[in-house]
Amino acid sequence: MRAIFVMIKCEMGEAYRVAREAADSIAQLSELYSTSGQYDLLGKFYLEPEQDIGLFVTEAIQKLPGVKDTYTLITFNAFAAASGEAPGNR
């Protein structure tokens, strides 16, 4: 599994409804936070290695009613606080 983070900008007044819909309908969603600033929500999603990131974002997230824009961050390594190593390198 690989993690991606997607920042989601919603139509005015729609952030909580979008968050509920995402939580109820997207199986790959791990965590979803409301945020301040340019974007309204920050989601962490786990995808299979062969899953197309662009297709996932456009089909699963951007098509949610009330979503205005997205910004996707692709991750490379996750580091543990205690050792500073990537979990797969232990």
Coordinates of C-alpha atoms in Angstrom, one line a residue, residues 5-66:
F5 CA -2.5 13.0 0.7
V6 CA -5.1 15.1 -1.1
M7 CA -6.0 18.6 -0.1
I8 CA -9.6 19.4 -1.0
K9 CA -11.2 22.8 -1.6
C10 CA -15.0 22.8 -1.2
E11 CA -17.8 25.0 -2.4
M12 CA -18.7 27.6 0.3
G13 CA -20.5 25.9 3.2
E14 CA -20.0 22.4 1.9
A15 CA -16.9 21.1 3.7
Y16 CA -18.7 19.1 6.4
R17 CA -21.0 17.5 3.9
V18 CA -18.1 16.6 1.6
A19 CA -16.3 15.2 4.5
R20 CA -19.2 13.0 5.5
E21 CA -19.7 11.8 1.9
A22 CA -16.0 11.0 1.5
A23 CA -15.9 9.1 4.8
D24 CA -19.0 7.1 3.8
S25 CA -18.1 6.3 0.2
I26 CA -14.3 6.1 -0.2
A27 CA -12.8 2.8 1.1
Q28 CA -9.2 4.0 0.6
L29 CA -9.7 6.9 3.0
S30 CA -7.6 6.5 6.2
E31 CA -8.0 9.9 7.8
L32 CA -9.7 13.2 6.9
Y33 CA -9.1 16.5 8.7
S34 CA -10.7 19.9 8.4
T35 CA -8.0 22.5 7.9
S36 CA -7.6 26.3 7.8
G37 CA -6.1 28.1 4.8
Q38 CA -6.6 27.7 1.1
Y39 CA -8.0 24.2 1.3
D40 CA -10.8 22.9 3.5
L41 CA -10.0 19.3 4.0
L42 CA -6.9 17.1 4.1
G43 CA -7.3 13.4 3.4
K44 CA -4.9 10.5 3.7
F45 CA -5.6 7.7 1.3
Y46 CA -3.9 4.3 1.0
L47 CA -3.8 2.9 -2.6
E48 CA -2.6 -0.4 -4.0
P49 CA 0.8 0.0 -5.7
E50 CA -0.7 -0.6 -9.2
Q51 CA -3.7 1.7 -8.7
D52 CA -3.7 4.8 -10.9
I53 CA -3.4 7.9 -8.6
G54 CA -4.8 10.3 -11.2
L55 CA -7.8 8.1 -12.0
F56 CA -8.5 7.6 -8.3
V57 CA -8.4 11.3 -7.5
T58 CA -10.6 12.3 -10.5
E59 CA -13.1 9.5 -10.1
A60 CA -13.4 9.1 -6.3
I61 CA -12.6 12.6 -4.9
Q62 CA -13.2 15.3 -7.6
K63 CA -16.6 13.9 -8.5
L64 CA -17.9 14.2 -4.9
P65 CA -20.7 16.9 -4.9
G66 CA -19.3 20.1 -3.4

